[in-house]
Structure formats: structure tokens, C-alpha cells
Amino acid sequence: MTVNAILEKFSNLSGLSGDSLENWRYICEDSMIELRAKLREGVIEEDHDRILCASAAALSFYKYVLCILIRNDISSENMYSINGNVTRSIAYSLWNDYKRMISHLLIDDQFTFRGII
């Protein structure tokens, strides 16, 4: 995964370009680092580069939507126009779809051990 490849895919999802896109580079870097940290031992990143980049872009887009929604809530005078619940739901669904596609590459950190009484 490279930040530039993730940023390109993120651009397609967000519609951002130029300086507006560069302002969100950090979110793409964070998503790349997050996915790398969750890769199972022995997974060769280069073998799955395309789907990992797409997944990192989807995760970045979800984070971007959440950030914009927070800005909308904080400031009534802003230049962003994202419709709350619908957009958040779509972005979350997109990220979850990609997460399912790469689940075999990731450490399962959702396991919960519960006893039966």
C-alpha cells in the first residue's frame, strides 16, 4: 500500500482534488497504518495491494464523512454539504463491505469469550 494509491481511490470516493484532497492525506496515512497493524502474521501486503488500498480508501472515506458531519454540527456556517445519517450509513456500509473482503487478512479482534451459566 502507498499513501498516493490510497489517496487516488479516496479522491474517487470523496470527489476531492488538488489542495482540498491534500488536506485529507493524513487520514489516508492513518488508515494505511491502521490496516497494516491489523494484518495477520505472514500476510504479504504486496500480494493483496489492490484490495488493501481500496479498503484503506473506504476506511478513509468513512472517517472523512464523520469529520465533515462533526464540522456541520459544530458550525452552521460552513462550506461542506454532507447529509448526516444517509451519508454516514452509506460510508459505513462501504467500509464494512471492504472489511469483509479483507477479513481473512486481518487479525480477528472482535472475538469475545463468554461463559454459559
mmCIF file of C-alpha atoms in Angstrom:
data_model
loop_
_atom_site.group_PDB
_atom_site.id
_atom_site.type_symbol
_atom_site.label_atom_id
_atom_site.label_comp_id
_atom_site.label_asym_id
_atom_site.label_seq_id
_atom_site.Cartn_x
_atom_site.Cartn_y
_atom_site.Cartn_z
ATOM 1 C CA MET A 1 0.000 0.000 0.000
ATOM 2 C CA THR A 2 1.119 3.505 -0.704
ATOM 3 C CA VAL A 3 -0.475 6.694 0.505
ATOM 4 C CA ASN A 4 -0.646 8.020 -3.057
ATOM 5 C CA ALA A 5 -2.576 4.969 -4.278
ATOM 6 C CA ILE A 6 -4.970 5.238 -1.337
ATOM 7 C CA LEU A 7 -5.335 8.982 -1.873
ATOM 8 C CA GLU A 8 -6.240 8.411 -5.532
ATOM 9 C CA LYS A 9 -9.012 5.978 -4.605
ATOM 10 C CA PHE A 10 -10.136 8.273 -1.785
ATOM 11 C CA SER A 11 -10.371 11.088 -4.323
ATOM 12 C CA ASN A 12 -12.765 8.996 -6.412
ATOM 13 C CA LEU A 13 -14.980 8.379 -3.391
ATOM 14 C CA SER A 14 -14.933 11.887 -1.970
ATOM 15 C CA GLY A 15 -14.854 13.908 -5.177
ATOM 16 C CA LEU A 16 -11.986 15.973 -3.787
ATOM 17 C CA SER A 17 -8.951 17.041 -5.794
ATOM 18 C CA GLY A 18 -5.972 19.362 -5.605
ATOM 19 C CA ASP A 19 -5.371 21.176 -2.333
ATOM 20 C CA SER A 20 -8.736 20.028 -0.962
ATOM 21 C CA LEU A 21 -7.604 16.425 -1.425
ATOM 22 C CA GLU A 22 -4.156 17.065 0.067
ATOM 23 C CA ASN A 23 -5.803 18.379 3.228
ATOM 24 C CA TRP A 24 -7.021 14.813 3.854
ATOM 25 C CA ARG A 25 -3.744 12.994 3.126
ATOM 26 C CA TYR A 26 -3.231 12.374 6.855
ATOM 27 C CA ILE A 27 -6.483 10.438 7.100
ATOM 28 C CA CYS A 28 -5.313 8.131 4.283
ATOM 29 C CA GLU A 29 -1.968 7.650 6.033
ATOM 30 C CA ASP A 30 -3.750 6.820 9.289
ATOM 31 C CA SER A 31 -5.970 4.260 7.554
ATOM 32 C CA MET A 32 -2.963 2.627 5.907
ATOM 33 C CA ILE A 33 -1.168 2.374 9.252
ATOM 34 C CA GLU A 34 -4.312 1.021 10.922
ATOM 35 C CA LEU A 35 -4.765 -1.750 8.333
ATOM 36 C CA ARG A 36 -1.072 -2.659 8.370
ATOM 37 C CA ALA A 37 -1.211 -3.030 12.141
ATOM 38 C CA LYS A 38 -4.139 -5.453 11.831
ATOM 39 C CA LEU A 39 -2.638 -7.730 9.160
ATOM 40 C CA ARG A 40 -2.229 -11.328 10.228
ATOM 41 C CA GLU A 41 1.283 -12.615 10.670
ATOM 42 C CA GLY A 42 2.608 -13.995 7.399
ATOM 43 C CA VAL A 43 0.343 -11.930 5.136
ATOM 44 C CA ILE A 44 2.399 -10.449 2.309
ATOM 45 C CA GLU A 45 0.989 -6.994 1.764
ATOM 46 C CA GLU A 46 2.114 -6.770 -1.871
ATOM 47 C CA ASP A 47 0.072 -9.871 -2.762
ATOM 48 C CA HIS A 48 -3.097 -8.058 -1.700
ATOM 49 C CA ASP A 49 -2.122 -4.494 -2.551
ATOM 50 C CA ARG A 50 -5.132 -3.595 -4.679
ATOM 51 C CA ILE A 51 -7.813 -4.687 -2.205
ATOM 52 C CA LEU A 52 -5.890 -3.283 0.771
ATOM 53 C CA CYS A 53 -5.569 0.108 -0.950
ATOM 54 C CA ALA A 54 -9.274 0.104 -1.794
ATOM 55 C CA SER A 55 -10.114 -0.876 1.788
ATOM 56 C CA ALA A 56 -7.902 1.861 3.213
ATOM 57 C CA ALA A 57 -9.592 4.366 0.887
ATOM 58 C CA ALA A 58 -13.042 3.197 2.033
ATOM 59 C CA LEU A 59 -11.982 3.483 5.677
ATOM 60 C CA SER A 60 -10.578 6.957 4.947
ATOM 61 C CA PHE A 61 -13.815 7.988 3.287
ATOM 62 C CA TYR A 62 -15.810 6.837 6.308
ATOM 63 C CA LYS A 63 -13.511 8.839 8.612
ATOM 64 C CA TYR A 64 -13.791 11.830 6.271
ATOM 65 C CA VAL A 65 -17.604 11.699 6.379
ATOM 66 C CA LEU A 66 -17.558 11.550 10.180
ATOM 67 C CA CYS A 67 -15.216 14.556 10.332
ATOM 68 C CA ILE A 68 -17.398 16.581 7.984
ATOM 69 C CA LEU A 69 -20.541 15.683 9.924
ATOM 70 C CA ILE A 70 -18.885 16.856 13.131
ATOM 71 C CA ARG A 71 -17.963 20.125 11.431
ATOM 72 C CA ASN A 72 -21.541 20.538 10.244
ATOM 73 C CA ASP A 73 -22.795 20.036 13.799
ATOM 74 C CA ILE A 74 -20.291 22.492 15.253
ATOM 75 C CA SER A 75 -20.607 25.260 12.680
ATOM 76 C CA SER A 76 -23.785 26.360 10.975
ATOM 77 C CA GLU A 77 -21.745 28.463 8.552
ATOM 78 C CA ASN A 78 -19.529 26.064 6.655
ATOM 79 C CA MET A 79 -18.741 25.164 3.077
ATOM 80 C CA TYR A 80 -19.402 21.441 3.482
ATOM 81 C CA SER A 81 -22.603 19.809 2.391
ATOM 82 C CA ILE A 82 -22.943 16.230 3.529
ATOM 83 C CA ASN A 83 -26.347 14.951 4.568
ATOM 84 C CA GLY A 84 -25.999 13.337 8.008
ATOM 85 C CA ASN A 85 -27.456 9.906 8.605
ATOM 86 C CA VAL A 86 -27.815 8.816 4.994
ATOM 87 C CA THR A 87 -24.234 9.637 4.051
ATOM 88 C CA ARG A 88 -22.815 8.192 7.263
ATOM 89 C CA SER A 89 -24.749 4.981 6.694
ATOM 90 C CA ILE A 90 -23.549 4.672 3.102
ATOM 91 C CA ALA A 91 -19.925 5.375 4.049
ATOM 92 C CA TYR A 92 -20.097 2.854 6.909
ATOM 93 C CA SER A 93 -21.633 0.208 4.636
ATOM 94 C CA LEU A 94 -18.915 0.770 2.063
ATOM 95 C CA TRP A 95 -16.194 0.368 4.692
ATOM 96 C CA ASN A 96 -17.864 -2.755 6.129
ATOM 97 C CA ASP A 97 -18.114 -4.326 2.668
ATOM 98 C CA TYR A 98 -14.396 -3.851 2.120
ATOM 99 C CA LYS A 99 -13.611 -5.000 5.652
ATOM 100 C CA ARG A 100 -15.464 -8.254 4.959
ATOM 101 C CA MET A 101 -13.440 -8.730 1.757
ATOM 102 C CA ILE A 102 -10.161 -8.469 3.641
ATOM 103 C CA SER A 103 -11.275 -10.175 6.859
ATOM 104 C CA HIS A 104 -9.170 -13.245 6.039
ATOM 105 C CA LEU A 105 -6.090 -10.991 6.043
ATOM 106 C CA LEU A 106 -6.811 -9.290 9.360
ATOM 107 C CA ILE A 107 -6.372 -10.299 12.971
ATOM 108 C CA ASP A 108 -9.774 -11.052 14.475
ATOM 109 C CA ASP A 109 -10.044 -8.503 17.261
ATOM 110 C CA GLN A 110 -13.823 -8.821 17.547
ATOM 111 C CA PHE A 111 -13.771 -12.143 19.411
ATOM 112 C CA THR A 112 -15.489 -12.132 22.774
ATOM 113 C CA PHE A 113 -15.287 -15.050 25.196
ATOM 114 C CA ARG A 114 -18.421 -15.530 27.247
ATOM 115 C CA GLY A 115 -19.295 -18.290 29.614
ATOM 116 C CA ILE A 116 -22.607 -20.083 29.720
ATOM 117 C CA ILE A 117 -24.166 -20.277 33.149
#
